[in-house]
Structure formats: C-alpha cells, structure tokens
Coordinates of C-alpha atoms in Angstrom, one line a residue:
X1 CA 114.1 67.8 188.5
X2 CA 116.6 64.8 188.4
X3 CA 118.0 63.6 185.3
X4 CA 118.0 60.2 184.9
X5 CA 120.9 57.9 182.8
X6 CA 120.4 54.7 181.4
X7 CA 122.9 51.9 180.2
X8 CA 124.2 52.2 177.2
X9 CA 124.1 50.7 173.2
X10 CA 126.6 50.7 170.8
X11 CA 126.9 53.2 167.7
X12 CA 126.0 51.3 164.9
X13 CA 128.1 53.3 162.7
X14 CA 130.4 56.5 162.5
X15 CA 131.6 57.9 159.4
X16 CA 135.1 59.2 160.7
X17 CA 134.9 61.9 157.2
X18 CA 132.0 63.6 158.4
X19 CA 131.4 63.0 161.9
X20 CA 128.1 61.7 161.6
X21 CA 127.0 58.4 163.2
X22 CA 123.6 56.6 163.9
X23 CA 122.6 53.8 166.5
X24 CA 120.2 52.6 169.0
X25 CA 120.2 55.1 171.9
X26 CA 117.9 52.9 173.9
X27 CA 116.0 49.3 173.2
X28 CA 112.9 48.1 174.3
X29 CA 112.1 45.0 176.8
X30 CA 115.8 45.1 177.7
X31 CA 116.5 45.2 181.8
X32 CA 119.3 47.8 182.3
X33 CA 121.6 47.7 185.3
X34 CA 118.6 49.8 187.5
X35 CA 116.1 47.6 187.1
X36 CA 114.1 49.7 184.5
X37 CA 112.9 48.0 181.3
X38 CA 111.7 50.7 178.9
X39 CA 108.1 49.9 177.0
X40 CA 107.7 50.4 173.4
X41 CA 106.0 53.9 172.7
X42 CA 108.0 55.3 176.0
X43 CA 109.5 58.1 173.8
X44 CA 107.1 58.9 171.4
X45 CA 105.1 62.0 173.3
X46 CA 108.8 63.5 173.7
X47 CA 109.7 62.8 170.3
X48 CA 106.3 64.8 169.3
X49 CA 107.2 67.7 171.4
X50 CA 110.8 68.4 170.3
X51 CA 109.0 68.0 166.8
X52 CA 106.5 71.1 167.9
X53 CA 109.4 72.9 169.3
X54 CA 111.3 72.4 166.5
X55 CA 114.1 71.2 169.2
X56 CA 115.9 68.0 169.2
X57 CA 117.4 66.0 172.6
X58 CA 120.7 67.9 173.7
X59 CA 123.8 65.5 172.5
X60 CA 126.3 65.8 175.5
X61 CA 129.6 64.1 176.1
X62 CA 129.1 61.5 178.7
X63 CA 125.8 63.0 180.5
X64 CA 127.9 66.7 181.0
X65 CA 125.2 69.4 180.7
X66 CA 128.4 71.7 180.2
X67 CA 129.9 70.2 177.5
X68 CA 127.8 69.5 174.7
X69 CA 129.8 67.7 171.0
X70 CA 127.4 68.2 168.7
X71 CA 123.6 67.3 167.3
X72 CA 121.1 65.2 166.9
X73 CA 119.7 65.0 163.3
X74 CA 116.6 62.5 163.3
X75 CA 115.2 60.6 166.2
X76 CA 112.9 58.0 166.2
X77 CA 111.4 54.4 167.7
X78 CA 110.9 51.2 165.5
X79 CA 110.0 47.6 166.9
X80 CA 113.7 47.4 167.9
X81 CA 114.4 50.7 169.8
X82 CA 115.2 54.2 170.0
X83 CA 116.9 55.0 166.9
X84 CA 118.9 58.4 166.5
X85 CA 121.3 59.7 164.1
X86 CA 123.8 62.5 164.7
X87 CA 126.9 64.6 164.0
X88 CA 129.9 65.7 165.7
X89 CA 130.4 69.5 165.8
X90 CA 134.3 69.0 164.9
X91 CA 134.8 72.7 165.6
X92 CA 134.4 71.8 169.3
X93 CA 137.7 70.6 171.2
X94 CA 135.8 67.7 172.9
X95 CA 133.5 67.0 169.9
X96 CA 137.4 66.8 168.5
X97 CA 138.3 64.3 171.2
X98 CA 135.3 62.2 170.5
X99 CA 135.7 62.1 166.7
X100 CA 139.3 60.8 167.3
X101 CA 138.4 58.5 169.9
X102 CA 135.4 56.8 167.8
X103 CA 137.9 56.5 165.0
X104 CA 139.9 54.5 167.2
X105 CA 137.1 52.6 168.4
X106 CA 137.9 53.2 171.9
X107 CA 134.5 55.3 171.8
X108 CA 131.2 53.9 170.7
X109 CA 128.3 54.3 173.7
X110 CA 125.0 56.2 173.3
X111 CA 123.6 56.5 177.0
X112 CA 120.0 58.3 177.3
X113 CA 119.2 61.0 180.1
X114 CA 115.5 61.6 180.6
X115 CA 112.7 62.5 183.0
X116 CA 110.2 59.7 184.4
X117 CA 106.4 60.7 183.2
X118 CA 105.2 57.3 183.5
X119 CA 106.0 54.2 185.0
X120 CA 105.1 50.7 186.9
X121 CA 106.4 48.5 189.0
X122 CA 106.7 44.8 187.7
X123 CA 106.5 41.9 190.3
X124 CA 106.4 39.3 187.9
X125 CA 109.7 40.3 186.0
X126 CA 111.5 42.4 189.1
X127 CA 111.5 45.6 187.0
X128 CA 110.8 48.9 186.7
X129 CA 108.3 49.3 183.4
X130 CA 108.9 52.8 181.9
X131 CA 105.8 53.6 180.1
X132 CA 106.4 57.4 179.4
X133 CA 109.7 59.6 179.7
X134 CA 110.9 63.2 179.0
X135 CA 114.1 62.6 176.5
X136 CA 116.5 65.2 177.5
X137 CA 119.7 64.0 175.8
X138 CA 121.2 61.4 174.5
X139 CA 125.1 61.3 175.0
X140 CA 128.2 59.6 173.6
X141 CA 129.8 57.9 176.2
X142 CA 132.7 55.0 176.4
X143 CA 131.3 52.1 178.1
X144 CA 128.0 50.1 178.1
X145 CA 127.9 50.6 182.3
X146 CA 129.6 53.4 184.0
X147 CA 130.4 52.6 187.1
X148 CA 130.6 55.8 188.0
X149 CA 127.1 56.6 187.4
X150 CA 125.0 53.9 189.8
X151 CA 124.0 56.7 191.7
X152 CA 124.0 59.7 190.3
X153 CA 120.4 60.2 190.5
X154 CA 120.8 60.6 193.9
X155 CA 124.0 63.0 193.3
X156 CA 122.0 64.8 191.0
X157 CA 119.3 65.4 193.7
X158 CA 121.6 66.6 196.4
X159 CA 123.3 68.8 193.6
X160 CA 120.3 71.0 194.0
X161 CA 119.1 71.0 197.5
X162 CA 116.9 68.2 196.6
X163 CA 116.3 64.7 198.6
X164 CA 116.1 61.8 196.4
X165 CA 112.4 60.2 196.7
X166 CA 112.3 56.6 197.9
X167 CA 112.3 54.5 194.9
X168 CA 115.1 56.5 193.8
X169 CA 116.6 55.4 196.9
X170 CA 116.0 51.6 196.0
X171 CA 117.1 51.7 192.5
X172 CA 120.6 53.5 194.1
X173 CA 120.9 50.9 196.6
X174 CA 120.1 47.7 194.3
X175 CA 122.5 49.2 191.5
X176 CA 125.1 49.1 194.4
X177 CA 124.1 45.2 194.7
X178 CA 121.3 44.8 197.7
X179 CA 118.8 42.7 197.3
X180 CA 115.7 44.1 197.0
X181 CA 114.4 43.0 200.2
X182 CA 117.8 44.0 201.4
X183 CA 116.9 47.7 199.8
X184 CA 113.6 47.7 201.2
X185 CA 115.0 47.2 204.7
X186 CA 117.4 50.6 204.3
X187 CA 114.4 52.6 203.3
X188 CA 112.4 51.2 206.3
X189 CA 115.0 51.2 209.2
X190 CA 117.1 53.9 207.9
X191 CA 116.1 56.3 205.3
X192 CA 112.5 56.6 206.6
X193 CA 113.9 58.1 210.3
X194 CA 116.4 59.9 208.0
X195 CA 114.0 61.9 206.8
X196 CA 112.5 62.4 209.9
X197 CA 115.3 63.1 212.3
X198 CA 118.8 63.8 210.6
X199 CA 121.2 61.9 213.1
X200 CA 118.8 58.8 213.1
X201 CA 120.5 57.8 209.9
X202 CA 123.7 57.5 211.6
X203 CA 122.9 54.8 214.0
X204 CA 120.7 53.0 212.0
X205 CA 122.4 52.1 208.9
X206 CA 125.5 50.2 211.0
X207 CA 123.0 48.0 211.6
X208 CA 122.3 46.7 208.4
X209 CA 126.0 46.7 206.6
X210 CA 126.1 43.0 208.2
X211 CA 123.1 41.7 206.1
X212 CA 124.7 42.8 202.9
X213 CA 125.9 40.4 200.2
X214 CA 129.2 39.9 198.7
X215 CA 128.1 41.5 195.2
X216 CA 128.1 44.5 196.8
X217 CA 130.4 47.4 196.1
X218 CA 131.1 48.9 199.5
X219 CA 133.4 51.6 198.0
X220 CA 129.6 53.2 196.4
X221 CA 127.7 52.5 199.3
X222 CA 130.3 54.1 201.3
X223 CA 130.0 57.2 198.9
X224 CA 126.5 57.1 198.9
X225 CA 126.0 56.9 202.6
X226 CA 128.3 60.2 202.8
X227 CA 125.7 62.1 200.7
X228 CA 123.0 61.0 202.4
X229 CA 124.7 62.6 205.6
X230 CA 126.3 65.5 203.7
X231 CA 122.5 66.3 203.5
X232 CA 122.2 67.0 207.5
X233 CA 123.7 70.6 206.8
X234 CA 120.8 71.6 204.5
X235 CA 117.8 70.3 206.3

C-alpha cells in the first residue's frame, strides 16, 4: 500500500483559544503539482465508511504516521472542495508546536494522504483524473508544495520492500520536471530493463540525463535514481 500526498490548501481559520480550525483539505478541478486533478464525489465512498466505522481520517503533522496532533471533527465535500474541521490535541508536544506556530501564522497547510481506488488518464487536459480515493489523513503542514515530498510515493514503496508501479514512476519523474515524453522515455529505456535485469538501470539512464530540461531539479533526480538502485539489494 503506498500512501499518496497531495498539494496543499490553506486553513481557513484557527481559533488560537481552542485549537480548533476548519479549511479546504483538498479542491476539486484544481491540477496539483503531480499532475492529478481530483473529480467532485472522489471522497464521498471514504467519507461513508469512516461514517460506518465510526472513524474519522488520521490528522498527522506533516504526513508522519508517528506523530499524530490531534482530530478531525466533521468532514465533508461541497461544490468547492473537501471541507474538514479539526482540533489540536494541546496535550501533545507537537500538537503544542503546531498551535504556536498557526498562531504565528508561520503554519496554515492542510495536505491530504490517501489511496487511489479510481482514476483516468486525461489527454485533453495532461492530468491525472482522480475519480475515487481511500482518505487516510489529512495533515497540517507548512507550505502549499513540499519540496521534499515530489517523490515520496516512490520512498514510500521502497520503505516496504515494494517497487513503485510505472505511472507512479511517471508522476515522480514529471514532479522532478521531465516532460512527459521525456518520462515516458525513462520508463521505456530504463525502468522497463530495471525491472528485468537489476544492473541494466545503471547503463541506461546516463543516456538520457542529456535530454533533460533546465526545470529540472537534478539534486531529486539524483536522489531518486539512488533508490531506484538501492533496490538491487532486495530483488
């Protein structure tokens, strides 16, 4: 299972008394950094379940399964969005951290991590349609595009013994700035004899580092590239 993380929306507002806040968690027809645009009615069979289960999506600071701040109190979707409203469990030394933070308004993200169910391919709009996904959480987090997490689907994969599928590949490799022709290409020339040979990768993907644009951010590719080959040991 690979958790997946999405751009993020502002809180709309934070009472600093309290601890409690409300905002969009995700919007609808809006084209995040990965290419997905999520489709109104995405998050209403998850939203049923959690209601039968009596759960609610996990509130986590900045996607950390391990270090949860506090709950979320009603979730729903209008014509706008995903709309959720929470509170801070001030008891808790990072819920603590975040409460001060938002106060100072150095904190005020709401980032969704969730499962794929359902989904299509665009060509007219170059996007990813999500149709149907599995809400896991919704965290706070600080900015509206985290570097840091461009590829962590992929991370998340190789965290347990997994290897990412192919158009998790492409969405990792156009976050990083390819083209998606230029994408395409890796998956054919390089990932594809990955798979099937594990020191194929190694020879082919030199090859292709000259096609690249300058958009790209060689510093992730670089990382990404070394977990791809850190998978050789566990083949």
């Amino acid at each position: 299972m690979t958790i997946k993380q999405q751009a993020a929306f502002k809180v709309k507002s934070f009472d600093p008394e309290t601890g409690c806040f409300e905002g969009y968690a995700n919007t609808f027809d809006f084209k995040d950094h990965a290419w997905d645009i999520t489709q109104k009615g995405a998050f209403i069979t998850s939203l049923e379940e959690h209601k039968k289960a009596g759960t609610m999506p996990k509130m986590f600071w900045h996607h950390k399964r391990d270090e949860p701040i506090g709950v979320w109190t009603e979730m729903y979707e209008d014509e706008h969005g995903l709309y959720a409203k929470g509170r801070l469990v001030l008891e808790v030394t990072k819920a603590k951290e975040a409460h001060a933070l938002m106060k100072a308004g150095a904190l005020g993200g709401l980032s969704i991590g969730y499962r794929v169910v359902r989904e299509m391919w665009n060509n007219e709009t170059d996007a990813n349609e999500l149709h149907e996904v599995k809400l896991d959480e919704v965290s706070v987090v600080t900015m509206a595009c985290n570097e840091e997490s461009k590829i962590t689907a992929v991370k998340s994969c190789f965290e347990q013994d997994e290897l990412p599928t192919e158009r998790q590949m492409e969405k990792a490799l156009r976050e990083l700035g390819l083209s998606r022709k230029q994408a395409k290409s890796f998956l054919v020339d390089g990932y594809k004899s990955f798979t099937a040979t594990n020191d194929t990768l190694v020879v082919a993907l030199p090859t292709k580092t000259t096609e690249l644009n300058n958009t790209v951010d060689t510093k992730a590719v670089e990382e990404l590239l070394h977990l791809l080959k850190s998978v050789n040991g566990k083949q």
